[in-house]
Amino acid sequence: MSRIVVVGYGPTAHRLVETLTSKGFDGRITVIGEEPRPAYDRVALTSYLSGTTAEDLTYDVPAGTVTRLSTRVTGIDREARLVTLSDGGTEAYDVLVLATGSAPFVPPVPGAEHAFVYRTLEDLDAIRVAAKDAVEGVVVGGGLLGLEAADALRALGLKAHIVEMSPWLMPRQVDEGGGAVLKQHIEGLGLGVHAGAGVKEIVADENGQVIGLRKPDETLLDAQVVVFSAGIRPRDELARSSGLEVGERGGIVVDSAMLTSDPAIYAVGECALAGGMIYGLVGPCNTMAEVAADRIMGGSATFDGADMSTKLKLLGVEVAQFGSMTGALDVTYMDPVSGVYKKLFISDDAQTLLGGICVGDASPYTQLRPFVGKALPASPSDLLFSGAGANLDLPDEAQVCSCNNVCAGDIRTAIADKGCTDVPGLKACTRAGTTCGSCVPMLKQLLEKSGVEVSKALCEHFTYSRAELFDIVRVRNITTFSQLISEHGQGRGCDICKPVVASILASLHNGHVLEGERVTLQDTNDHFLANMQKNGTYSVVPRIPGGEITPEKLIVIGEVARDFGLYTKITGGQRIDLFGARVDQLPEIWRRLVEAGFESGHAYGKALRTVKSCVGSTWCRYGVQDSVGLAIALELRYRGLRSPHKLKSAVSGCARECAEARSKDFGIIATEKGWNLYVAGNGGFKPRHADLLAGDLSTEELIRTIDRFLMFYIRTADRLQRTATWLEALDGGLDYLREVIMEDSLGICADLDAQMEYHTATYADEWAATLDDPEKLSRFVSFVNAPGLPDPSIVFEQERGQIKPVMVR
Amino acid sequence: MSWTPICDFDKLLPERGVCALVDGRQVAVFRTFDGTLHALDNLDPFSGAYVLSRGIVGTRKGEPTVASPLHKQVFSLVSGVCLDEKDVSVPVYPVRVADGYVEVSV
């Protein structure tokens, strides 16, 4: 049995062991790592600061693998083929793999010992502690990782600065023009960019507390936290002391089989010097691990350099680079207004694509990277305008996923021969898209092109999604279901499409939901304007705007409940639910309620439910705004608004948030200066805190923003999609939402405003209208042939002084 | 076979149901879009509540259906068989129009 010992337990070591295990390696594998845990996902490192746990990031140890954690290898006895360990033990090997990784480079400047680095979970823990009492932070190094570190400091609440030696940021990925656009984006986020600047010293006070960074021109940048992210140095000290060949500037020399100068020792990952290069990206490191695993198993794979293309989104900006960064010819598209910079490098005969750079819009990366070294698929100017490259056919050998080296042909085989029909299936089958995920759009495209229908059809009657149906109804001004299904669907509908169309017609045209043909579309509850309970009886919820109610009205509710023998319960939305009404009792109950000034609470509808509130500045000694007044105004404005799913809201009068506004579809929290608006929160099965959409709004601005948020949601959401899942699925997320409804990037705000205006102008209480219509009222009977007879199957018993249903068969 | 009149045909809305009490039995009567009548037992076998007459009427692959208003199981209006769980079904009853009146037989 052969024994493999792996030194170092980072992602590359993990990939090596995983590959060996999955290929059926039957020897013994021992991995020795100096960190206290197995390998973890360093690409997602920054997410650790926003709540992802170490456990989430840590990879599972492949079955059968022996691990020795918190242990260093202190020496290699190449003669005896064993390694000595920091705990005094030894481990014998037949094959040794060095995956010792790299260490962050810390420039030898005075005070450097006070700075942090950004590589391990422990580094992040230390930065988090230091950031607690800090106001400003500096990252030294404006490369990929440096920007990520700056984003992390920002997420920790610091004013972040980036100091970069080169004249512009990310010099390995973008050229000067791209750097300028990138700088504009990053400064726009409030970060300080100091390009072309070095570090003279890290200044600390007598207690060792950092107070700033001194630049060579003697200016001092105030900062209490300094992070170095100025490149990596391969960890080759073990190889060096064991007499293995190392490069002049570091790195363990390997051949294309990943073998070092000792034929029993491989080196992979950031410690390896392959073809004179150190590779610091996950893709090439994974390939090295796979090559070594193949060789150990007797294969003949080789590592012949790697695609260093990068695509990432840092600080909300897309940056991508692929292929070469020089060429005989280049074509540039630049839009400083929207912050987009795209450049293609082309051969001197203008036939071959050599590479490209993108800032602000990385779509050329996805579309064109597979064409590097091949004939240009269209004219450069066509390719640079966004979307122009979207329909290109990829050659089979074009690499789709550079992290896992998967080509378009592999994806096509998985679809055609292995029956993959969706992105998760392709991920499981080919590993494409499982590391950085930037190729997922391309996977979707390949699926679509192969004829696999990614169905968005609502049901068998409509091939459209809800959002598409909404547009059809809106643009063609369709007013009935029959017209819609005869012109755009088939059959006669079902319990899925009918309520959807009912809701769309109600959102667009208002009007009574039980009018004409619309009565036949309504779901259970809308059909009788009440909530059906388990025994076929209904519950009744009158609207109590903002949860404020006079004693007189409270008494009416009590009297109605008593007179009709209803069970009463206070709801979570600050109103009162009356249970156990038979269908024939609903009109009598509502006649009493409407007479007392109540309206429908739409508890039965996919519509606005309640706007909950705390008591606010009127009574509360902490309140800073009138939360009850605002809640009532909002509830009255949006009452009756039909939507893809129910809508809940709340208003809190101060930051103590007693109304729990951040668990709502739209929640408002008072500030000293106005209102903060949070959107897309949810309680329920999968709770989600609402995101801050805009801060310190005036009441007028607030209402306009909510109007547009609701109308945009109603236009574009799927069937039964709450705002939380809608926002999560929205391409571009919160930033995009802001652009659409606050900056009018689609030019639809006037339309959204008009639609809400129409809603508020045409709202009418549907229970009052029903009571005035004998035809509608005549449907509220238990038996069509015995209208006065109560349903004998409805039986109650008593519990805690109130009724409860008994099921009888 | 004895027929019990329950209501005017015009009282039935297309694609909606009503419930009639016939000899102590609850019968759900539906009028489809083309005017055809169907009668099923009103008891939803899944929930034990008498509610099928209040479900949404539609079609599945051309077959007229009603969906239970409680948990949305779909039943054939022709056979009474639940199309989502084929071993569950509800009784179907003869129904006709005579002199403009809807009549059922239980």
PDB file of C-alpha atoms in Angstrom, chain B residues 9-106:
ATOM      1  CA  PHE B   9     -80.043  27.334 -14.660  1.00  0.00           C
ATOM      2  CA  ASP B  10     -79.378  31.083 -14.961  1.00  0.00           C
ATOM      3  CA  LYS B  11     -78.557  31.212 -11.265  1.00  0.00           C
ATOM      4  CA  LEU B  12     -75.360  29.248 -11.991  1.00  0.00           C
ATOM      5  CA  LEU B  13     -72.366  31.339 -13.016  1.00  0.00           C
ATOM      6  CA  PRO B  14     -70.145  29.834 -15.705  1.00  0.00           C
ATOM      7  CA  GLU B  15     -67.065  28.229 -14.094  1.00  0.00           C
ATOM      8  CA  ARG B  16     -68.320  28.466 -10.551  1.00  0.00           C
ATOM      9  CA  GLY B  17     -70.176  26.047  -8.280  1.00  0.00           C
ATOM     10  CA  VAL B  18     -73.097  26.113  -5.881  1.00  0.00           C
ATOM     11  CA  CYS B  19     -74.080  23.722  -3.112  1.00  0.00           C
ATOM     12  CA  ALA B  20     -77.533  22.114  -2.786  1.00  0.00           C
ATOM     13  CA  LEU B  21     -78.926  20.076   0.072  1.00  0.00           C
ATOM     14  CA  VAL B  22     -80.711  17.038  -1.395  1.00  0.00           C
ATOM     15  CA  ASP B  23     -82.130  14.373   0.932  1.00  0.00           C
ATOM     16  CA  GLY B  24     -79.671  15.460   3.610  1.00  0.00           C
ATOM     17  CA  ARG B  25     -76.763  15.129   1.193  1.00  0.00           C
ATOM     18  CA  GLN B  26     -74.584  18.088   0.175  1.00  0.00           C
ATOM     19  CA  VAL B  27     -74.208  18.175  -3.615  1.00  0.00           C
ATOM     20  CA  ALA B  28     -71.806  20.547  -5.396  1.00  0.00           C
ATOM     21  CA  VAL B  29     -73.136  21.575  -8.812  1.00  0.00           C
ATOM     22  CA  PHE B  30     -70.873  23.217 -11.397  1.00  0.00           C
ATOM     23  CA  ARG B  31     -71.522  24.910 -14.708  1.00  0.00           C
ATOM     24  CA  THR B  32     -68.535  24.871 -17.053  1.00  0.00           C
ATOM     25  CA  PHE B  33     -67.722  27.500 -19.669  1.00  0.00           C
ATOM     26  CA  ASP B  34     -69.643  25.709 -22.441  1.00  0.00           C
ATOM     27  CA  GLY B  35     -72.754  25.314 -20.272  1.00  0.00           C
ATOM     28  CA  THR B  36     -72.264  21.645 -19.323  1.00  0.00           C
ATOM     29  CA  LEU B  37     -73.367  20.736 -15.771  1.00  0.00           C
ATOM     30  CA  HIS B  38     -71.543  18.446 -13.326  1.00  0.00           C
ATOM     31  CA  ALA B  39     -72.476  17.352  -9.798  1.00  0.00           C
ATOM     32  CA  LEU B  40     -70.060  16.007  -7.171  1.00  0.00           C
ATOM     33  CA  ASP B  41     -70.349  15.338  -3.475  1.00  0.00           C
ATOM     34  CA  ASN B  42     -69.519  18.547  -1.587  1.00  0.00           C
ATOM     35  CA  LEU B  43     -67.327  16.764   0.986  1.00  0.00           C
ATOM     36  CA  ASP B  44     -63.610  17.328   0.396  1.00  0.00           C
ATOM     37  CA  PRO B  45     -62.173  13.891   1.305  1.00  0.00           C
ATOM     38  CA  PHE B  46     -58.781  15.385   2.206  1.00  0.00           C
ATOM     39  CA  SER B  47     -59.915  17.945   4.772  1.00  0.00           C
ATOM     40  CA  GLY B  48     -63.250  16.511   5.863  1.00  0.00           C
ATOM     41  CA  ALA B  49     -64.912  19.884   5.248  1.00  0.00           C
ATOM     42  CA  TYR B  50     -67.917  20.411   2.980  1.00  0.00           C
ATOM     43  CA  VAL B  51     -66.353  22.915   0.594  1.00  0.00           C
ATOM     44  CA  LEU B  52     -65.805  21.526  -2.930  1.00  0.00           C
ATOM     45  CA  SER B  53     -68.570  23.710  -4.394  1.00  0.00           C
ATOM     46  CA  ARG B  54     -66.430  26.746  -3.534  1.00  0.00           C
ATOM     47  CA  GLY B  55     -63.350  25.630  -5.494  1.00  0.00           C
ATOM     48  CA  ILE B  56     -61.931  27.071  -8.698  1.00  0.00           C
ATOM     49  CA  VAL B  57     -63.269  25.474 -11.871  1.00  0.00           C
ATOM     50  CA  GLY B  58     -60.858  24.932 -14.759  1.00  0.00           C
ATOM     51  CA  THR B  59     -59.405  22.303 -17.044  1.00  0.00           C
ATOM     52  CA  ARG B  60     -56.505  19.896 -16.893  1.00  0.00           C
ATOM     53  CA  LYS B  61     -55.431  18.566 -20.304  1.00  0.00           C
ATOM     54  CA  GLY B  62     -58.923  19.371 -21.511  1.00  0.00           C
ATOM     55  CA  GLU B  63     -60.757  17.617 -18.664  1.00  0.00           C
ATOM     56  CA  PRO B  64     -63.039  19.873 -16.616  1.00  0.00           C
ATOM     57  CA  THR B  65     -61.913  20.098 -12.982  1.00  0.00           C
ATOM     58  CA  VAL B  66     -62.470  21.712  -9.617  1.00  0.00           C
ATOM     59  CA  ALA B  67     -59.686  22.438  -7.105  1.00  0.00           C
ATOM     60  CA  SER B  68     -60.414  22.016  -3.391  1.00  0.00           C
ATOM     61  CA  PRO B  69     -60.424  25.475  -1.834  1.00  0.00           C
ATOM     62  CA  LEU B  70     -58.598  24.202   1.252  1.00  0.00           C
ATOM     63  CA  HIS B  71     -55.510  22.392  -0.026  1.00  0.00           C
ATOM     64  CA  LYS B  72     -55.921  22.624  -3.818  1.00  0.00           C
ATOM     65  CA  GLN B  73     -56.212  18.948  -4.746  1.00  0.00           C
ATOM     66  CA  VAL B  74     -57.799  18.821  -8.207  1.00  0.00           C
ATOM     67  CA  PHE B  75     -60.817  16.590  -8.947  1.00  0.00           C
ATOM     68  CA  SER B  76     -62.276  15.617 -12.314  1.00  0.00           C
ATOM     69  CA  LEU B  77     -65.787  16.993 -12.692  1.00  0.00           C
ATOM     70  CA  VAL B  78     -66.569  14.052 -14.967  1.00  0.00           C
ATOM     71  CA  SER B  79     -65.390  11.097 -12.867  1.00  0.00           C
ATOM     72  CA  GLY B  80     -64.895  12.576  -9.391  1.00  0.00           C
ATOM     73  CA  VAL B  81     -61.371  11.113  -9.349  1.00  0.00           C
ATOM     74  CA  CYS B  82     -58.688  13.230  -7.700  1.00  0.00           C
ATOM     75  CA  LEU B  83     -56.154  13.857 -10.479  1.00  0.00           C
ATOM     76  CA  ASP B  84     -53.346  14.448  -7.980  1.00  0.00           C
ATOM     77  CA  GLU B  85     -53.996  11.216  -6.032  1.00  0.00           C
ATOM     78  CA  LYS B  86     -55.737   8.782  -8.292  1.00  0.00           C
ATOM     79  CA  ASP B  87     -56.903   6.411  -5.512  1.00  0.00           C
ATOM     80  CA  VAL B  88     -59.033   9.148  -3.937  1.00  0.00           C
ATOM     81  CA  SER B  89     -62.347  10.105  -5.493  1.00  0.00           C
ATOM     82  CA  VAL B  90     -65.650  11.721  -4.622  1.00  0.00           C
ATOM     83  CA  PRO B  91     -69.097  10.510  -5.682  1.00  0.00           C
ATOM     84  CA  VAL B  92     -70.565  12.009  -8.870  1.00  0.00           C
ATOM     85  CA  TYR B  93     -74.317  12.493  -9.281  1.00  0.00           C
ATOM     86  CA  PRO B  94     -76.564  12.734 -12.347  1.00  0.00           C
ATOM     87  CA  VAL B  95     -77.526  16.312 -13.159  1.00  0.00           C
ATOM     88  CA  ARG B  96     -79.695  17.817 -15.933  1.00  0.00           C
ATOM     89  CA  VAL B  97     -81.629  20.861 -17.017  1.00  0.00           C
ATOM     90  CA  ALA B  98     -85.394  20.512 -17.303  1.00  0.00           C
ATOM     91  CA  ASP B  99     -87.598  23.480 -18.194  1.00  0.00           C
ATOM     92  CA  GLY B 100     -84.798  25.869 -17.341  1.00  0.00           C
ATOM     93  CA  TYR B 101     -84.384  24.215 -13.964  1.00  0.00           C
ATOM     94  CA  VAL B 102     -81.301  22.384 -12.738  1.00  0.00           C
ATOM     95  CA  GLU B 103     -82.139  18.979 -11.305  1.00  0.00           C
ATOM     96  CA  VAL B 104     -79.966  16.417  -9.532  1.00  0.00           C
ATOM     97  CA  SER B 105     -80.528  12.830  -8.523  1.00  0.00           C
ATOM     98  CA  VAL B 106     -78.811  11.315  -5.486  1.00  0.00           C
TER      99      VAL B 106
END
